């Protein structure tokens, strides 16, 4: 099987590409290696992929007009997994233009390319951020998502709507994936697991927003990749018999699926587990809530389990132990400012 992955040198893109290559699939990976965080980390991830004979590395910004269309015309991937995006809730307050260009402009270019050269399945990353500040938890795919708390969340919600319109107009089978706080080896240095671990290893205070009164549905990256891989083979069809709790559109081959651990973890419990994994004692800096942030996330994974079978999520203590063990070298070193 031939798979195009956008954002292939990113955290999730790297892990997915490695999984598919290890299964013997052909992977076309595109990434622009932008400077949102140290590009050396993306280069190091990609260096793990290039030895595979089935990997083709392409460099470029997905928002470049016609680039993805030419790539899909040349390589005709059976499945496209769209992971490239400008990430980060807080950064979207400081640099919204980057989100407009990549998340909206880049996704538009992808949809146009898929319209011209339709894959059997287009799988696209969304985010748990689309649920906004809704107090009703766990979050279900059929919940309303019209109250975004950040511009990042707004762009992700917009990409879901854009994708639905192309599914309805052109019959493109599309699955949207709402990710919940993914962590693991080779993770992004702007995310809490990396920042907290680095602060512990360098004996610096850990900044805790909302004075630590936060909960997150932490999802280990291997669990996420397993779910994506399984969902690649679950192609939405229209028309289909409606099933209670399914987010399958009544008018298009389009579905949205949560991918999370299925259980929220208090931030202080996360720090306790991280202290055990590192053997270090944390110093805490209590701070007020950040604009655009939410106090808690919690995924209802009933639909995921129904579509892909029962799962055994990685326990937080186990996931953090693996994360720390495989990440100490680059976590211990100072990172460049974002």
CSV table of C-alpha atoms in Angstrom, one decimal:
chain,number,residue,atom,x,y,z
A,1,UNK,CA,0.0,0.0,0.0
A,2,UNK,CA,1.2,3.5,-0.9
A,3,UNK,CA,0.6,6.2,1.8
A,4,UNK,CA,1.2,9.9,1.6
A,5,UNK,CA,1.8,11.5,5.0
A,6,UNK,CA,1.9,15.3,5.4
A,7,UNK,CA,3.9,16.4,8.3
A,8,UNK,CA,6.0,13.2,8.2
A,9,UNK,CA,8.9,14.6,10.2
A,10,UNK,CA,6.6,15.8,12.9
A,11,UNK,CA,6.0,13.9,16.2
A,12,UNK,CA,3.0,11.8,15.1
A,13,UNK,CA,3.9,11.7,11.4
A,14,UNK,CA,7.3,10.2,12.3
A,15,UNK,CA,5.8,7.4,14.4
A,16,UNK,CA,3.1,6.6,11.9
A,17,UNK,CA,5.6,6.5,9.0
A,18,UNK,CA,7.9,4.2,11.0
A,19,UNK,CA,5.0,1.9,11.8
A,20,UNK,CA,3.9,1.7,8.1
A,21,UNK,CA,7.4,1.2,6.8
A,22,UNK,CA,8.0,-1.6,9.3
A,23,UNK,CA,4.9,-3.3,7.9
A,24,UNK,CA,6.4,-3.1,4.4
A,25,UNK,CA,4.2,-0.2,3.0
A,26,UNK,CA,5.5,2.6,0.8
A,27,UNK,CA,5.4,6.0,2.4
A,28,UNK,CA,5.7,9.3,0.7
A,29,UNK,CA,6.5,11.9,3.4
A,30,UNK,CA,6.3,15.6,3.0
A,31,UNK,CA,7.4,18.2,5.6
A,32,UNK,CA,8.7,21.8,5.5
A,33,UNK,CA,10.9,21.5,8.6
A,34,UNK,CA,9.8,24.9,9.8
A,35,UNK,CA,11.3,26.7,12.7
A,36,UNK,CA,8.3,26.6,15.2
A,37,UNK,CA,10.7,24.4,17.2
A,38,UNK,CA,14.3,23.4,16.6
A,39,UNK,CA,14.4,21.9,13.0
A,40,UNK,CA,17.2,19.6,14.2
A,41,UNK,CA,14.6,17.5,16.0
A,42,UNK,CA,12.6,17.0,12.7
A,43,UNK,CA,15.9,16.2,10.9
A,44,UNK,CA,16.7,13.6,13.6
A,45,UNK,CA,13.3,12.0,13.3
A,46,UNK,CA,13.6,11.9,9.5
A,47,UNK,CA,17.1,10.3,9.7
A,48,UNK,CA,15.4,7.4,11.4
A,49,UNK,CA,13.1,7.0,8.4
A,50,UNK,CA,15.4,7.4,5.4
A,51,UNK,CA,17.2,4.0,5.8
A,52,UNK,CA,13.9,2.3,4.9
A,53,UNK,CA,13.9,1.5,1.2
A,54,UNK,CA,10.1,2.3,1.0
A,55,UNK,CA,10.5,5.9,2.3
A,56,UNK,CA,10.5,8.9,0.0
A,57,UNK,CA,11.2,12.2,1.7
A,58,UNK,CA,9.9,15.4,0.1
A,59,UNK,CA,10.4,18.9,1.4
A,60,UNK,CA,7.9,21.7,1.0
A,61,UNK,CA,5.0,23.7,2.6
A,62,UNK,CA,1.6,22.1,2.0
A,63,UNK,CA,0.1,25.6,1.5
A,64,UNK,CA,2.2,26.0,-1.7
A,65,UNK,CA,-0.4,26.1,-4.6
A,66,UNK,CA,-0.3,23.0,-6.7
A,67,UNK,CA,2.4,21.2,-4.8
A,68,UNK,CA,0.2,18.5,-3.3
A,69,UNK,CA,-1.7,18.1,-6.5
A,70,UNK,CA,1.5,17.4,-8.4
A,71,UNK,CA,2.7,14.9,-5.7
A,72,UNK,CA,-0.5,13.0,-5.8
A,73,UNK,CA,-0.6,13.0,-9.6
A,74,UNK,CA,2.9,11.5,-9.6
A,75,UNK,CA,2.6,9.0,-6.8
A,76,UNK,CA,-1.1,8.1,-6.6
A,77,UNK,CA,-1.2,7.2,-2.9
A,78,UNK,CA,-4.0,4.8,-1.9
A,79,UNK,CA,-4.3,6.5,1.5
A,80,UNK,CA,-3.5,10.0,2.5
A,81,UNK,CA,-2.9,10.9,6.2
A,82,UNK,CA,-2.9,14.6,6.7
A,83,UNK,CA,-1.0,15.5,9.9
A,84,UNK,CA,0.8,18.7,8.8
A,85,UNK,CA,-0.4,21.8,10.7
A,86,UNK,CA,0.7,24.7,12.8
A,87,UNK,CA,0.3,23.3,16.3
A,88,UNK,CA,0.0,24.9,19.7
A,89,UNK,CA,-2.9,26.5,21.5
A,90,UNK,CA,-0.9,29.3,23.1
A,91,UNK,CA,1.2,30.1,20.0
A,92,UNK,CA,-1.9,30.7,18.0
A,93,UNK,CA,-2.5,33.9,20.1
A,94,UNK,CA,0.9,35.2,19.2
A,95,UNK,CA,1.1,34.2,15.5
A,96,UNK,CA,-2.4,33.5,14.1
A,97,UNK,CA,-1.2,34.1,10.5
A,98,UNK,CA,0.8,30.9,10.6
A,99,UNK,CA,-2.4,29.0,11.5
A,100,UNK,CA,-4.3,30.6,8.7
A,101,UNK,CA,-1.7,29.7,6.2
A,102,UNK,CA,-0.9,26.1,7.2
A,103,UNK,CA,-4.1,24.8,8.8
A,104,UNK,CA,-6.6,26.5,6.5
A,105,UNK,CA,-4.6,27.2,3.3
A,106,UNK,CA,-2.7,23.9,3.5
A,107,UNK,CA,-5.8,21.9,4.1
A,108,UNK,CA,-7.5,23.6,1.2
A,109,UNK,CA,-4.6,22.6,-1.1
A,110,UNK,CA,-4.8,19.0,0.2
A,111,UNK,CA,-8.6,18.8,-0.5
A,112,UNK,CA,-8.1,20.2,-4.0
A,113,UNK,CA,-5.4,17.6,-4.6
A,114,UNK,CA,-7.6,14.8,-3.3
A,115,UNK,CA,-10.4,16.1,-5.5
A,116,UNK,CA,-8.2,15.9,-8.6
A,117,UNK,CA,-6.6,12.5,-7.7
A,118,UNK,CA,-8.9,10.8,-5.2
A,119,UNK,CA,-7.4,8.4,-2.7
A,120,UNK,CA,-9.3,5.4,-1.4
A,121,UNK,CA,-9.3,7.1,2.0
A,122,UNK,CA,-8.3,10.5,3.3
A,123,UNK,CA,-7.5,10.6,7.0
A,124,UNK,CA,-7.1,14.0,8.6
A,125,UNK,CA,-6.0,15.1,12.0
A,126,UNK,CA,-8.2,17.4,14.1
A,127,UNK,CA,-7.9,18.1,17.8
A,128,UNK,CA,-9.7,17.7,21.1
A,129,UNK,CA,-9.4,21.5,21.2
A,130,UNK,CA,-12.5,21.7,19.1
A,131,UNK,CA,-14.6,20.8,22.1
A,132,UNK,CA,-13.8,24.2,23.6
A,133,UNK,CA,-14.9,25.0,27.1
A,134,UNK,CA,-17.8,22.5,27.2
A,135,UNK,CA,-18.4,21.3,30.7
A,136,UNK,CA,-20.2,18.1,29.4
A,137,UNK,CA,-17.6,15.3,29.6
A,138,UNK,CA,-16.6,12.8,28.4
A,139,UNK,CA,-16.5,14.5,25.0
A,140,UNK,CA,-18.5,12.6,22.4
A,141,UNK,CA,-18.0,13.0,18.6
A,142,UNK,CA,-21.7,13.9,18.3
A,143,UNK,CA,-21.4,16.8,20.8
A,144,UNK,CA,-21.6,20.4,19.5
A,145,UNK,CA,-18.2,22.0,18.9
A,146,UNK,CA,-19.1,25.6,18.1
A,147,UNK,CA,-17.4,27.4,21.0
A,148,UNK,CA,-13.6,27.3,20.3
A,149,UNK,CA,-11.4,28.8,23.0
A,150,UNK,CA,-8.4,29.5,20.8
A,151,UNK,CA,-7.7,30.4,17.1
A,152,UNK,CA,-5.9,27.0,16.8
A,153,UNK,CA,-9.1,25.3,17.9
A,154,UNK,CA,-11.1,27.4,15.4
A,155,UNK,CA,-8.8,26.4,12.5
A,156,UNK,CA,-9.2,22.7,13.4
A,157,UNK,CA,-13.0,23.0,13.6
A,158,UNK,CA,-12.9,24.8,10.2
A,159,UNK,CA,-10.9,22.0,8.6
A,160,UNK,CA,-13.5,19.5,9.7
A,161,UNK,CA,-16.2,21.6,8.0
A,162,UNK,CA,-14.0,22.0,4.8
A,163,UNK,CA,-13.5,18.3,4.7
A,164,UNK,CA,-17.2,17.5,5.1
A,165,UNK,CA,-18.0,19.8,2.1
A,166,UNK,CA,-15.5,18.0,-0.1
A,167,UNK,CA,-16.8,14.6,1.0
A,168,UNK,CA,-20.4,15.7,0.2
A,169,UNK,CA,-19.6,17.4,-3.1
A,170,UNK,CA,-17.1,14.9,-4.5
A,171,UNK,CA,-17.7,11.7,-2.7
A,172,UNK,CA,-14.3,11.7,-1.0
A,173,UNK,CA,-14.2,9.2,1.9
A,174,UNK,CA,-12.8,11.2,4.8
A,175,UNK,CA,-12.2,10.4,8.5
A,176,UNK,CA,-11.3,13.2,10.9
A,177,UNK,CA,-9.3,12.3,14.0
A,178,UNK,CA,-9.6,14.3,17.2
A,179,UNK,CA,-6.3,13.7,19.1
A,180,UNK,CA,-6.2,14.0,22.9
A,181,UNK,CA,-2.8,15.2,24.5
A,182,UNK,CA,-0.4,12.8,22.9
A,183,UNK,CA,2.9,12.2,24.5
A,184,UNK,CA,5.9,9.8,24.0
A,185,UNK,CA,9.4,9.6,22.6
A,186,UNK,CA,10.4,12.2,20.0
A,187,UNK,CA,7.6,14.4,21.3
A,188,UNK,CA,7.3,18.1,20.6
A,189,UNK,CA,9.5,20.4,22.9
A,190,UNK,CA,6.6,22.9,23.3
A,191,UNK,CA,4.3,20.4,25.0
A,192,UNK,CA,3.9,19.8,28.7
A,193,UNK,CA,5.5,16.4,29.0
A,194,UNK,CA,8.7,17.6,27.4
A,195,UNK,CA,8.8,20.9,29.2
A,196,UNK,CA,8.0,19.3,32.6
A,197,UNK,CA,10.6,16.6,32.1
A,198,UNK,CA,13.2,19.0,31.0
A,199,UNK,CA,12.6,21.3,34.0
A,200,UNK,CA,13.0,18.3,36.3
A,201,UNK,CA,16.2,17.2,34.7
A,202,UNK,CA,17.6,20.7,34.9
A,203,UNK,CA,16.3,21.4,38.4
A,204,UNK,CA,14.1,24.3,37.3
A,205,UNK,CA,10.6,25.1,38.5
A,206,UNK,CA,7.7,23.6,36.6
A,207,UNK,CA,5.2,26.3,35.6
A,208,UNK,CA,1.6,25.1,36.3
A,209,UNK,CA,-1.2,27.1,34.8
A,210,UNK,CA,-4.5,27.3,36.6
A,211,UNK,CA,-2.4,26.6,39.7
A,212,UNK,CA,-2.3,23.0,38.7
A,213,UNK,CA,-6.0,22.4,38.7
A,214,UNK,CA,-6.0,20.8,35.2
A,215,UNK,CA,-6.9,17.4,33.9
A,216,UNK,CA,-5.8,15.9,30.6
A,217,UNK,CA,-6.7,12.7,28.7
A,218,UNK,CA,-3.0,11.8,28.2
A,219,UNK,CA,-2.6,9.4,25.2
A,220,UNK,CA,0.6,7.4,24.6
A,221,UNK,CA,1.9,7.8,21.1
A,222,UNK,CA,2.0,4.0,20.3
A,223,UNK,CA,-1.7,3.8,21.3
A,224,UNK,CA,-2.5,6.7,19.0
A,225,UNK,CA,-0.6,5.2,16.1
A,226,UNK,CA,-2.3,1.8,16.5
A,227,UNK,CA,-5.7,3.6,16.3
A,228,UNK,CA,-4.7,5.6,13.2
A,229,UNK,CA,-3.4,2.5,11.5
A,230,UNK,CA,-6.6,0.6,12.3
A,231,UNK,CA,-8.9,3.5,11.2
A,232,UNK,CA,-7.0,3.7,7.8
A,233,UNK,CA,-8.8,0.5,6.9
A,234,UNK,CA,-12.3,1.7,8.2
A,235,UNK,CA,-13.5,3.7,5.2
A,236,UNK,CA,-16.7,5.6,5.7
A,237,UNK,CA,-19.4,5.0,3.1
A,238,UNK,CA,-22.6,6.9,2.1
A,239,UNK,CA,-25.4,6.0,2.2
A,240,UNK,CA,-25.0,3.8,5.3
A,241,UNK,CA,-27.3,2.5,8.0
A,242,UNK,CA,-27.2,5.0,10.9
A,243,UNK,CA,-26.0,3.6,14.2
A,244,UNK,CA,-26.6,5.4,17.5
A,245,UNK,CA,-23.5,7.2,18.7
A,246,UNK,CA,-21.8,7.2,15.3
A,247,UNK,CA,-20.6,10.5,13.9
A,248,UNK,CA,-21.0,9.3,10.3
A,249,UNK,CA,-22.6,12.1,8.2
A,250,UNK,CA,-26.1,11.5,6.9
A,251,UNK,CA,-25.2,13.2,3.6
A,252,UNK,CA,-21.5,12.3,3.0
A,253,UNK,CA,-18.8,9.6,3.5
A,254,UNK,CA,-17.4,11.6,6.4
A,255,UNK,CA,-16.8,10.6,10.0
A,256,UNK,CA,-15.0,12.0,13.1
A,257,UNK,CA,-13.4,9.8,15.7
A,258,UNK,CA,-11.9,10.6,19.1
A,259,UNK,CA,-8.5,9.0,19.8
A,260,UNK,CA,-7.7,9.3,23.5
A,261,UNK,CA,-6.9,7.2,26.5
A,262,UNK,CA,-10.5,7.4,27.7
A,263,UNK,CA,-9.6,8.6,31.2
A,264,UNK,CA,-8.6,12.1,32.4
A,265,UNK,CA,-5.6,12.4,34.7
A,266,UNK,CA,-5.2,15.3,37.1
A,267,UNK,CA,-2.1,17.3,36.3
A,268,UNK,CA,-0.7,16.8,39.8
A,269,UNK,CA,-1.0,13.0,39.3
A,270,UNK,CA,0.9,13.3,36.0
A,271,UNK,CA,3.7,15.2,37.8
A,272,UNK,CA,3.8,12.6,40.6
A,273,UNK,CA,4.2,9.9,38.0
A,274,UNK,CA,6.9,11.9,36.2
A,275,UNK,CA,8.8,12.3,39.4
A,276,UNK,CA,8.8,8.5,39.8
A,277,UNK,CA,9.9,8.0,36.2
A,278,UNK,CA,12.8,10.5,36.5
A,279,UNK,CA,13.8,9.9,40.1
A,280,UNK,CA,13.7,13.7,40.6
A,281,UNK,CA,11.7,16.0,42.9
A,282,UNK,CA,9.7,18.7,41.2
A,283,UNK,CA,9.7,22.4,42.2
A,284,UNK,CA,6.4,24.0,41.2
A,285,UNK,CA,5.5,27.5,40.0
A,286,UNK,CA,1.8,28.1,40.4
A,287,UNK,CA,0.4,30.4,37.7
A,288,UNK,CA,-3.1,31.7,36.6
A,289,UNK,CA,-5.0,30.2,33.7
A,290,UNK,CA,-3.6,30.9,30.3
A,291,UNK,CA,-5.9,32.5,27.7
A,292,UNK,CA,-7.3,30.0,25.2
A,293,UNK,CA,-6.7,27.0,27.5
A,294,UNK,CA,-9.3,24.7,29.0
A,295,UNK,CA,-9.3,23.1,32.5
A,296,UNK,CA,-10.0,19.5,31.4
A,297,UNK,CA,-10.2,17.1,28.5
A,298,UNK,CA,-11.8,13.6,28.5
A,299,UNK,CA,-12.4,11.5,25.4
A,300,UNK,CA,-15.3,9.1,25.0
A,301,UNK,CA,-13.7,6.3,23.0
A,302,UNK,CA,-16.8,4.2,22.5
A,303,UNK,CA,-16.9,4.9,18.8
A,304,UNK,CA,-13.2,4.1,18.3
A,305,UNK,CA,-13.6,0.8,20.1
A,306,UNK,CA,-16.7,-0.1,18.0
A,307,UNK,CA,-14.8,0.6,14.8
A,308,UNK,CA,-11.5,-0.9,15.6
A,309,UNK,CA,-12.1,-3.4,18.4
A,310,UNK,CA,-11.3,-3.3,22.1
A,311,UNK,CA,-8.1,-1.6,23.2
A,312,UNK,CA,-5.7,-1.8,26.2
A,313,UNK,CA,-4.4,1.7,26.6
A,314,UNK,CA,-0.9,2.2,27.9
A,315,UNK,CA,-0.9,3.0,31.6
A,316,UNK,CA,0.5,6.5,32.4
A,317,UNK,CA,3.3,5.1,34.6
A,318,UNK,CA,4.3,2.7,31.9
A,319,UNK,CA,4.2,5.3,29.1
A,320,UNK,CA,6.1,7.9,31.1
A,321,UNK,CA,8.8,5.4,32.0
A,322,UNK,CA,9.3,4.6,28.3
A,323,UNK,CA,9.2,8.3,27.4
A,324,UNK,CA,11.8,9.3,29.9
A,325,UNK,CA,14.0,6.3,29.1
A,326,UNK,CA,14.1,7.1,25.4
A,327,UNK,CA,14.2,10.8,25.7
A,328,UNK,CA,16.7,11.8,28.3
A,329,UNK,CA,19.4,12.8,25.9
A,330,UNK,CA,17.6,15.6,24.1
A,331,UNK,CA,15.4,16.4,27.1
A,332,UNK,CA,18.4,17.2,29.3
A,333,UNK,CA,19.8,19.7,26.8
A,334,UNK,CA,18.5,23.3,26.6
A,335,UNK,CA,16.1,23.9,23.7
A,336,UNK,CA,16.1,27.0,21.5
A,337,UNK,CA,13.3,29.5,22.3
A,338,UNK,CA,10.1,29.1,20.3
